[in-house]
């Protein structure tokens, strides 16, 4: 039985919104950029949700609610969606928000240089009706489009043009990399990459203030012991994550609280489906064995997921069988079982594929992106060794990791995916669609997995309004991905935050820390 994935709104201590207070928090990963269109990653999008806003946003219970749009309605015949914009909104530099900023932000976020362009694959055009009405035209009826743009953020067109930031530049950076000008509840007042980022409330924000923060400072702390020490000493008010081995100790300390939940993120192994040869270890240059489904299945059966959950995750995580967790819309209930751990079957599969003695390859892994990521990869190395596969582990900081994957510098890799729409269509679009820059598909499909049937089903899934028919197509895709072992889903990552006892907050399953919901008591 799985736990229902829902928002966890926990009151920690007693706080009054009228009491003004500084708030300091730490996490392992520093946001790579302040540009909301440059990098599609949770550390960036989660942080910038405090600074920028979109037409819609997710509430405490993860439902879609109005933000810079006050309402949205489908166009006649399923041609798209009409958004009515909020009037009287200003950016943090005092400029007025209107439809021109929406059109500009669409063009910028869907640009070839943008890491968020896949979000707009179904969009054929965006039209300004008037200063506060915008139509998004889609190639087919798209009932989940408003959900799909919950993390799309609006930039001021004049600000971007004046500062030479009309296009995102995640490789070299530009003015928007270190500076920000959103409409959100907080504004960036200091940015020192890798050291600290300071926020202060935006006094001109249009929304209702629920927090009592006068200043918020984020510090990346990669060493887990250092983060715990900072929390216990009072140097920070919150750490994310709490090391699993420290959960019991912190839970017994009256000065702090542990806030736990299950994230929407599935951790998985990815393969180099397109690569002709291996690139690392003793068999570099040899034909790529992972192109054979039997080898991929052997990996799936050799990795002892229950042991990883018990020893490394201390029982805090749940096994995964698909690219989404059971709590996501579109999860295929009939395909909930993952491949059984079976060493003998794995060896037999390798022998049938022509590798009775195994082979050597390179495994890429981050060491500061996911909870216990390097430890999980080390465990995978040991488990694969039992069937004769020698993995050469290369673990690195996440800021170096993504460029390596995008340059195809891997034989296998670890990836975590949290669907921004909380729908099974999302990872199909990003991870399982044949990479196609023109169609804005497969932008995180680093290994180049390709299935004609999956590609055929995706636009049908996106446009189908009958839930039963749509679920049938999602089930078919999930079955294809399982049968072909396109990825090896391992587990659903747990959420474990540690806070001082006087902090009141909301923990959502997307692992976004929303400052406007935080109060700090005396």
Coordinates of C-alpha atoms in Angstrom, one line a residue:
X1 CA 0.0 0.0 0.0
X2 CA 1.4 3.3 -1.0
X3 CA 1.1 6.6 0.9
X4 CA -1.0 9.2 -0.8
X5 CA 1.1 12.1 -2.0
X6 CA -0.3 15.3 -0.7
X7 CA 0.8 18.6 0.7
X8 CA 2.0 18.5 4.3
X9 CA 1.2 21.7 6.1
X10 CA 2.7 21.4 9.5
X11 CA 2.7 24.0 12.3
X12 CA 6.0 23.9 14.1
X13 CA 5.8 26.0 17.2
X14 CA 3.7 29.1 17.6
X15 CA 4.4 32.1 15.4
X16 CA 2.5 35.4 14.8
X17 CA 2.6 37.0 11.4
X18 CA 3.1 40.4 13.0
X19 CA 6.5 39.5 14.5
X20 CA 9.2 40.5 12.0
X21 CA 12.1 38.1 11.7
X22 CA 15.1 37.1 9.6
X23 CA 14.9 33.6 8.0
X24 CA 18.0 31.6 7.1
X25 CA 18.0 28.3 5.3
X26 CA 20.4 25.9 3.7
X27 CA 20.3 23.1 1.1
X28 CA 22.9 21.1 -0.7
X29 CA 22.4 22.7 -4.1
X30 CA 22.8 26.3 -5.0
X31 CA 20.4 27.5 -7.8
X32 CA 22.5 27.5 -11.0
X33 CA 21.0 30.7 -12.2
X34 CA 18.5 33.5 -11.4
X35 CA 17.1 33.1 -14.9
X36 CA 13.8 31.2 -14.8
X37 CA 14.0 30.2 -18.5
X38 CA 17.6 29.1 -18.6
X39 CA 17.6 25.9 -16.5
X40 CA 14.7 23.5 -16.0
X41 CA 15.7 22.1 -12.6
X42 CA 14.0 22.0 -9.2
X43 CA 16.6 24.0 -7.3
X44 CA 16.2 26.9 -9.8
X45 CA 12.5 26.7 -10.2
X46 CA 11.8 26.2 -6.5
X47 CA 13.9 29.1 -5.5
X48 CA 12.6 31.5 -8.2
X49 CA 9.0 30.7 -7.4
X50 CA 9.6 33.2 -4.5
X51 CA 10.8 35.9 -6.9
X52 CA 8.9 35.4 -10.2
X53 CA 5.4 34.5 -10.9
X54 CA 3.5 32.9 -13.8
X55 CA -0.1 33.1 -15.0
X56 CA -1.0 30.3 -12.7
X57 CA 0.7 28.8 -9.6
X58 CA 0.3 25.8 -7.3
X59 CA -1.3 26.3 -3.9
X60 CA -0.5 24.6 -0.6
X61 CA -2.5 21.5 -1.7
X62 CA -0.8 21.5 -5.1
X63 CA -4.0 22.6 -7.0
X64 CA -3.7 25.2 -9.7
X65 CA -4.8 28.7 -8.6
X66 CA -4.7 32.2 -10.1
X67 CA -1.5 34.2 -10.1
X68 CA -0.8 36.8 -12.9
X69 CA -3.9 35.5 -14.6
X70 CA -7.2 35.8 -12.7
X71 CA -9.1 33.3 -14.9
X72 CA -8.6 31.0 -17.9
X73 CA -11.1 29.4 -20.2
X74 CA -10.9 27.0 -23.1
X75 CA -11.3 28.5 -26.6
X76 CA -14.2 27.3 -28.7
X77 CA -13.5 23.9 -30.4
X78 CA -10.6 23.1 -28.2
X79 CA -8.4 25.6 -30.1
X80 CA -6.5 26.7 -27.0
X81 CA -6.9 28.7 -23.8
X82 CA -7.7 32.4 -23.1
X83 CA -6.1 33.9 -20.0
X84 CA -7.4 37.1 -18.4
X85 CA -4.5 38.9 -16.8
X86 CA -4.4 40.5 -13.4
X87 CA -4.4 44.3 -13.5
X88 CA -2.5 46.7 -11.3
X89 CA 0.5 44.4 -11.0
X90 CA 4.0 45.9 -11.0
X91 CA 7.5 44.3 -11.4
X92 CA 10.0 44.8 -8.6
X93 CA 11.5 47.8 -10.5
X94 CA 8.2 49.5 -10.7
X95 CA 7.3 48.7 -14.3
X96 CA 3.7 47.8 -15.0
X97 CA 2.8 44.2 -16.0
X98 CA 0.6 43.6 -19.1
X99 CA 0.1 41.3 -22.1
X100 CA 3.3 42.4 -23.8
X101 CA 5.3 40.8 -21.0
X102 CA 3.4 37.5 -21.4
X103 CA 4.1 37.4 -25.2
X104 CA 7.8 38.3 -24.6
X105 CA 8.1 35.6 -21.9
X106 CA 6.5 33.0 -24.1
X107 CA 9.0 33.8 -26.9
X108 CA 11.9 33.8 -24.5
X109 CA 10.9 30.6 -22.7
X110 CA 10.2 28.7 -25.9
X111 CA 13.4 29.9 -27.6
X112 CA 16.0 27.2 -28.7
X113 CA 18.3 28.6 -26.0
X114 CA 15.8 27.9 -23.3
X115 CA 15.7 24.8 -21.1
X116 CA 11.9 25.2 -20.7
X117 CA 11.0 25.1 -24.4
X118 CA 9.5 21.6 -24.1
X119 CA 6.7 23.1 -22.0
X120 CA 5.4 24.8 -25.1
X121 CA 5.5 21.9 -27.5
X122 CA 1.7 21.9 -27.9
X123 CA 1.5 25.7 -28.5
X124 CA 1.1 26.9 -32.1
X125 CA 0.8 30.6 -31.4
X126 CA 0.2 33.2 -28.7
X127 CA -1.9 36.2 -29.5
X128 CA -2.5 39.4 -27.6
X129 CA -6.3 40.2 -27.5
X130 CA -5.8 43.4 -25.5
X131 CA -3.5 44.6 -22.8
X132 CA -4.9 42.1 -20.2
X133 CA -6.1 39.2 -22.4
X134 CA -3.9 36.6 -24.1
X135 CA -4.9 33.6 -26.2
X136 CA -2.7 30.5 -26.3
X137 CA -3.5 28.5 -29.4
X138 CA -2.6 24.8 -29.3
X139 CA -2.2 22.2 -32.1
X140 CA -5.0 20.1 -30.6
X141 CA -7.3 20.3 -27.6
X142 CA -5.1 20.3 -24.5
X143 CA -7.0 19.9 -21.2
X144 CA -3.9 20.0 -19.0
X145 CA -2.2 23.0 -20.5
X146 CA -2.8 25.4 -17.5
X147 CA -1.3 22.8 -15.2
X148 CA 1.7 22.4 -17.5
X149 CA 2.8 26.1 -17.2
X150 CA 2.6 26.3 -13.4
X151 CA 6.3 26.9 -13.2
X152 CA 6.6 29.2 -16.3
X153 CA 7.5 32.7 -15.0
X154 CA 7.0 36.1 -16.5
X155 CA 9.8 38.6 -17.1
X156 CA 9.5 42.3 -17.8
X157 CA 10.2 42.7 -21.5
X158 CA 11.6 46.2 -21.1
X159 CA 14.0 45.2 -18.3
X160 CA 15.3 42.2 -20.3
X161 CA 15.8 44.3 -23.4
X162 CA 17.5 47.1 -21.5
X163 CA 19.9 44.7 -19.9
X164 CA 20.7 42.5 -22.9
X165 CA 18.9 39.5 -21.6
X166 CA 16.2 38.9 -24.2
X167 CA 17.3 35.3 -24.6
X168 CA 18.5 32.9 -21.8
X169 CA 22.1 31.8 -21.8
X170 CA 22.7 28.9 -19.5
X171 CA 26.3 28.3 -20.7
X172 CA 27.8 31.8 -20.6
X173 CA 25.2 33.7 -18.6
X174 CA 23.9 37.2 -19.0
X175 CA 22.4 39.9 -16.8
X176 CA 19.4 37.7 -15.8
X177 CA 21.8 35.1 -14.5
X178 CA 22.8 37.1 -11.5
X179 CA 19.9 39.6 -11.3
X180 CA 16.1 39.3 -11.1
X181 CA 13.1 41.4 -11.6
X182 CA 9.9 39.5 -11.0
X183 CA 6.4 40.3 -9.6
X184 CA 6.7 37.8 -6.7
X185 CA 6.5 38.3 -2.9
X186 CA 10.3 38.5 -2.5
X187 CA 13.1 40.3 -4.5
X188 CA 16.7 39.4 -4.8
X189 CA 19.0 42.0 -3.1
X190 CA 22.3 40.1 -3.1
X191 CA 23.5 37.2 -5.2
X192 CA 26.9 35.5 -4.6
X193 CA 26.8 32.2 -6.5
X194 CA 27.9 29.3 -4.3
X195 CA 28.0 31.5 -1.2
X196 CA 24.7 33.2 -0.5
X197 CA 21.6 34.7 -1.9
X198 CA 19.6 37.3 0.0
X199 CA 15.9 38.1 -0.4
X200 CA 13.7 40.8 1.0
X201 CA 9.9 41.2 0.8
X202 CA 8.7 43.1 -2.2
X203 CA 6.5 45.9 -0.7
X204 CA 4.6 46.3 -3.9
X205 CA 3.5 42.7 -4.2
X206 CA -0.2 42.4 -5.2
X207 CA -1.0 39.4 -3.0
X208 CA -2.0 39.0 0.7
X209 CA 1.0 38.7 3.0
X210 CA 1.0 35.7 5.2
X211 CA 4.7 35.6 6.3
X212 CA 6.6 37.7 8.8
X213 CA 10.0 37.5 7.2
X214 CA 11.9 40.8 6.8
X215 CA 15.0 39.2 5.3
X216 CA 15.7 35.7 4.0
X217 CA 19.2 34.3 3.3
X218 CA 20.0 31.1 1.5
X219 CA 23.3 29.4 1.9
X220 CA 24.4 26.2 0.0
X221 CA 25.9 23.7 2.4
X222 CA 27.1 20.5 0.7
X223 CA 28.4 18.7 3.8
X224 CA 25.5 17.0 5.7
X225 CA 27.2 17.1 9.1
X226 CA 27.9 20.8 8.6
X227 CA 24.3 21.5 7.8
X228 CA 23.0 19.6 10.9
X229 CA 25.5 21.5 13.1
X230 CA 24.3 24.8 11.6
X231 CA 20.7 23.9 12.5
X232 CA 21.5 22.8 16.0
X233 CA 23.6 25.9 16.7
X234 CA 20.9 28.2 15.4
X235 CA 23.0 29.5 12.5
X236 CA 20.2 28.5 10.1
X237 CA 16.4 28.1 10.6
X238 CA 15.9 25.2 8.1
X239 CA 18.0 22.6 6.3
X240 CA 17.0 20.5 3.3
X241 CA 17.6 17.6 3.4
X242 CA 18.2 16.2 6.9
X243 CA 20.6 13.3 6.5
X244 CA 18.7 10.1 7.0
X245 CA 21.1 8.9 9.7
X246 CA 20.3 12.0 11.7
X247 CA 16.5 11.9 11.6
X248 CA 16.1 10.0 14.9
X249 CA 18.6 12.3 16.8
X250 CA 17.0 15.5 15.6
X251 CA 13.5 14.2 16.3
X252 CA 14.4 13.8 19.9
X253 CA 15.8 17.4 20.2
X254 CA 13.2 19.9 21.5
X255 CA 15.0 22.8 19.8
X256 CA 14.3 21.4 16.3
X257 CA 11.6 19.6 14.4
X258 CA 11.8 17.1 11.5
X259 CA 9.3 17.6 8.7
X260 CA 8.9 14.4 6.6
X261 CA 6.9 13.5 3.5
X262 CA 7.2 11.8 0.1
X263 CA 8.4 13.8 -2.8
X264 CA 7.0 13.6 -6.3
X265 CA 10.5 12.7 -7.6
X266 CA 11.4 9.2 -9.0
X267 CA 15.1 8.3 -8.9
X268 CA 16.1 6.1 -11.9
X269 CA 19.0 4.8 -13.9
X270 CA 19.3 5.9 -17.6
X271 CA 21.1 4.2 -20.5
X272 CA 22.9 5.4 -23.7
X273 CA 20.4 4.0 -26.2
X274 CA 21.9 5.8 -29.2
X275 CA 25.6 5.3 -28.5
X276 CA 27.4 2.9 -30.7
X277 CA 30.2 2.2 -28.3
X278 CA 31.1 2.5 -24.6
X279 CA 33.1 5.5 -23.6
X280 CA 34.7 4.6 -20.2
X281 CA 36.5 1.9 -18.2
X282 CA 38.4 -1.1 -19.7
X283 CA 35.8 -1.7 -22.4
X284 CA 35.9 1.9 -23.8
X285 CA 35.4 1.7 -27.6
X286 CA 33.7 -1.7 -27.5
X287 CA 30.1 -2.0 -28.9
X288 CA 27.5 -0.6 -26.5
X289 CA 25.9 -3.6 -24.7
X290 CA 23.1 -1.4 -23.3
X291 CA 21.5 -1.3 -26.7
X292 CA 20.3 -4.8 -26.0
X293 CA 17.1 -5.0 -23.9
X294 CA 18.3 -8.1 -22.2
X295 CA 21.3 -6.2 -20.8
X296 CA 19.0 -3.5 -19.6
X297 CA 16.7 -6.0 -17.9
X298 CA 19.7 -7.7 -16.3
X299 CA 20.6 -4.3 -14.7
X300 CA 17.0 -3.9 -13.5
X301 CA 17.1 -7.4 -11.9
X302 CA 20.6 -7.1 -10.4
X303 CA 19.9 -3.9 -8.5
X304 CA 18.5 -4.8 -5.1
X305 CA 16.1 -1.9 -4.5
X306 CA 14.7 -3.2 -1.2
X307 CA 18.2 -3.3 0.2
X308 CA 18.8 0.3 -0.9
X309 CA 15.6 1.4 0.7
X310 CA 16.4 -0.4 3.9
X311 CA 20.1 0.3 4.4
X312 CA 20.7 3.7 2.6
X313 CA 17.2 5.2 2.8
X314 CA 16.5 3.8 6.3
X315 CA 12.9 2.9 5.3
X316 CA 12.1 6.5 4.3
X317 CA 11.6 5.9 0.5
X318 CA 9.2 3.7 -1.6
X319 CA 10.1 1.5 -4.5
X320 CA 9.2 2.8 -8.0
X321 CA 8.1 0.9 -11.0
X322 CA 7.4 3.7 -13.5
X323 CA 8.6 7.2 -14.3
X324 CA 5.9 8.6 -11.9
X325 CA 4.9 7.6 -8.4
X326 CA 1.5 6.1 -7.6
X327 CA 0.2 9.4 -6.4
X328 CA 0.5 11.1 -9.8
X329 CA -2.4 11.4 -12.2
X330 CA -2.1 8.8 -14.9
X331 CA -0.1 6.2 -12.9
X332 CA -0.7 2.7 -14.3
X333 CA -2.0 0.7 -11.4
X334 CA -1.8 -2.6 -13.3
X335 CA 1.9 -2.1 -13.8
X336 CA 2.8 -1.3 -10.2
X337 CA 5.3 -4.2 -9.7
X338 CA 8.9 -3.5 -10.6
X339 CA 11.3 -6.3 -11.8
X340 CA 12.1 -8.8 -9.0
X341 CA 15.6 -8.8 -7.7
X342 CA 17.1 -12.0 -9.2
X343 CA 20.8 -12.5 -9.6
X344 CA 20.6 -15.8 -11.5
X345 CA 18.1 -14.4 -13.9
X346 CA 20.3 -11.4 -14.5
X347 CA 23.3 -13.6 -15.2
X348 CA 21.2 -15.6 -17.6
X349 CA 20.1 -12.5 -19.5
X350 CA 23.7 -11.3 -19.8
X351 CA 24.8 -14.7 -21.2
X352 CA 21.9 -14.7 -23.7
X353 CA 23.0 -11.3 -24.8
X354 CA 26.5 -12.5 -25.4
X355 CA 28.1 -11.2 -22.2
X356 CA 28.6 -14.3 -20.1
X357 CA 31.7 -12.8 -18.5
X358 CA 30.1 -9.3 -18.2
X359 CA 31.8 -6.1 -19.2
X360 CA 33.1 -2.8 -17.8
X361 CA 31.5 0.7 -18.3
X362 CA 31.4 4.1 -16.7
X363 CA 28.6 5.2 -14.4
X364 CA 28.0 9.0 -13.9
X365 CA 26.4 10.2 -10.8
X366 CA 25.8 13.5 -8.9
X367 CA 27.1 13.8 -5.3
X368 CA 25.0 16.8 -4.2
X369 CA 21.7 16.7 -6.0
X370 CA 19.6 13.9 -4.6
X371 CA 19.3 12.5 -1.1
X372 CA 22.3 10.0 -0.7
X373 CA 22.8 10.1 -4.4
X374 CA 26.5 9.0 -4.4
X375 CA 25.8 6.3 -1.8
X376 CA 23.1 4.9 -4.0
X377 CA 25.4 4.8 -7.0
X378 CA 28.1 3.1 -4.9
X379 CA 25.5 0.5 -3.9
X380 CA 24.6 0.0 -7.6
X381 CA 28.3 -0.5 -8.4
X382 CA 28.5 -3.3 -5.9
X383 CA 25.3 -5.0 -7.0
X384 CA 26.2 -5.0 -10.7
X385 CA 29.6 -6.5 -9.8
X386 CA 27.7 -9.6 -8.6
X387 CA 26.6 -10.4 -12.2
X388 CA 30.0 -9.6 -13.7
X389 CA 29.4 -6.0 -14.7
X390 CA 32.2 -3.7 -13.6
X391 CA 31.0 -0.1 -13.2
X392 CA 33.6 2.7 -12.9
X393 CA 31.9 5.4 -10.8
X394 CA 32.4 9.1 -11.5
X395 CA 30.5 11.2 -9.0
X396 CA 30.6 15.0 -9.2
X397 CA 28.8 18.2 -8.1
X398 CA 25.6 18.8 -10.0
X399 CA 26.9 22.0 -11.6
X400 CA 29.4 19.8 -13.5
X401 CA 27.0 16.9 -13.9
X402 CA 24.3 18.3 -16.2
X403 CA 26.9 19.5 -18.8
X404 CA 28.4 16.0 -18.8
X405 CA 25.0 14.4 -19.5
X406 CA 24.2 17.0 -22.2
X407 CA 27.5 16.3 -23.9
X408 CA 26.8 12.5 -23.9
X409 CA 29.7 11.8 -21.6
X410 CA 28.3 8.7 -19.9
X411 CA 27.6 5.0 -20.3
X412 CA 24.9 5.0 -17.6
X413 CA 23.7 7.8 -15.3
X414 CA 21.5 8.5 -12.3
X415 CA 18.5 10.8 -12.8
X416 CA 15.6 12.1 -10.6
X417 CA 12.4 13.4 -12.2
X418 CA 9.6 15.3 -10.6
X419 CA 6.7 16.0 -13.0
X420 CA 5.8 19.6 -12.9
X421 CA 2.2 18.9 -13.9
X422 CA 1.9 16.0 -11.4
X423 CA 0.7 14.0 -14.4
X424 CA 2.2 10.9 -16.2
X425 CA 2.3 12.8 -19.5
X426 CA 5.1 15.0 -18.2
X427 CA 8.0 12.5 -18.1
X428 CA 6.8 11.0 -21.4
X429 CA 7.3 14.4 -23.1
X430 CA 10.7 15.1 -21.5
X431 CA 12.3 11.6 -20.9
X432 CA 10.6 9.1 -23.3
X433 CA 9.9 11.1 -26.5
X434 CA 12.5 10.9 -29.3
X435 CA 14.6 14.1 -28.9
X436 CA 13.4 16.7 -31.4
X437 CA 14.4 20.3 -31.0
X438 CA 11.9 21.5 -33.6
X439 CA 9.0 19.9 -31.8
X440 CA 10.5 20.8 -28.4
X441 CA 10.4 17.2 -27.2
X442 CA 12.8 14.9 -25.3
X443 CA 14.9 17.7 -23.9
X444 CA 16.0 15.5 -20.9
X445 CA 16.1 12.3 -22.8
X446 CA 19.9 12.2 -22.6
X447 CA 20.3 8.6 -23.8
X448 CA 18.2 9.1 -26.9
X449 CA 15.6 6.5 -26.2
X450 CA 13.1 6.3 -29.1
X451 CA 9.8 4.5 -29.7
X452 CA 7.6 5.2 -32.7
X453 CA 4.6 4.1 -30.7
X454 CA 5.3 6.3 -27.7
X455 CA 5.9 9.2 -30.1
X456 CA 2.5 8.4 -31.8
X457 CA 0.7 8.2 -28.5
X458 CA 2.0 11.4 -26.8
X459 CA -0.1 14.0 -28.8
X460 CA -3.1 11.7 -28.4
X461 CA -2.6 11.7 -24.6
X462 CA -2.2 15.4 -24.6
X463 CA -5.4 16.1 -26.4
X464 CA -7.7 13.3 -25.1
X465 CA -10.5 14.7 -22.8
X466 CA -12.0 11.3 -21.9
X467 CA -10.2 10.1 -18.8
X468 CA -10.7 6.4 -19.5
X469 CA -9.3 6.6 -23.0
X470 CA -6.4 8.8 -21.8
X471 CA -5.5 6.4 -19.1
X472 CA -5.6 3.5 -21.5
X473 CA -3.0 5.3 -23.6
X474 CA -0.9 6.1 -20.6
X475 CA -1.0 2.4 -19.6
X476 CA 0.2 1.4 -23.0
X477 CA 3.2 3.8 -22.8
X478 CA 4.1 2.6 -19.3
X479 CA 3.9 -1.0 -20.6
X480 CA 6.3 -0.2 -23.5
X481 CA 8.8 1.6 -21.2
X482 CA 8.7 -1.3 -18.8
X483 CA 9.0 -4.0 -21.5
X484 CA 11.9 -2.2 -23.1
X485 CA 13.5 -1.2 -19.8
X486 CA 14.0 2.3 -21.2
X487 CA 15.0 3.4 -17.7
X488 CA 15.3 1.5 -14.4
X489 CA 13.1 3.3 -11.9
X490 CA 14.5 2.7 -8.4
X491 CA 12.5 4.6 -5.7
X492 CA 10.4 7.7 -4.9
X493 CA 12.6 10.1 -3.0
X494 CA 11.6 11.1 0.5
X495 CA 11.3 14.6 1.8
X496 CA 13.1 15.3 5.1
X497 CA 13.5 18.9 6.3
X498 CA 14.8 20.1 9.6
X499 CA 13.7 23.3 11.1
X500 CA 14.0 25.3 14.4
X501 CA 11.0 24.6 16.6
X502 CA 9.6 28.1 16.2
X503 CA 9.1 27.9 12.4
X504 CA 5.7 27.4 10.8
X505 CA 5.7 26.3 7.1
X506 CA 4.1 24.3 4.4
X507 CA 6.0 21.4 2.9
X508 CA 4.8 20.5 -0.6
X509 CA 5.7 17.3 -2.5
X510 CA 7.5 19.2 -5.2
X511 CA 10.1 20.2 -2.5
X512 CA 9.7 23.9 -3.2
X513 CA 10.3 26.1 -0.2
X514 CA 7.7 28.9 -0.5
X515 CA 8.8 31.8 1.7
X516 CA 5.4 33.6 1.7
X517 CA 4.0 30.7 3.8
X518 CA 6.7 30.9 6.5
X519 CA 6.4 32.6 9.9
X520 CA 9.2 32.6 12.5
X521 CA 8.2 32.9 16.1
X522 CA 10.0 34.6 19.0

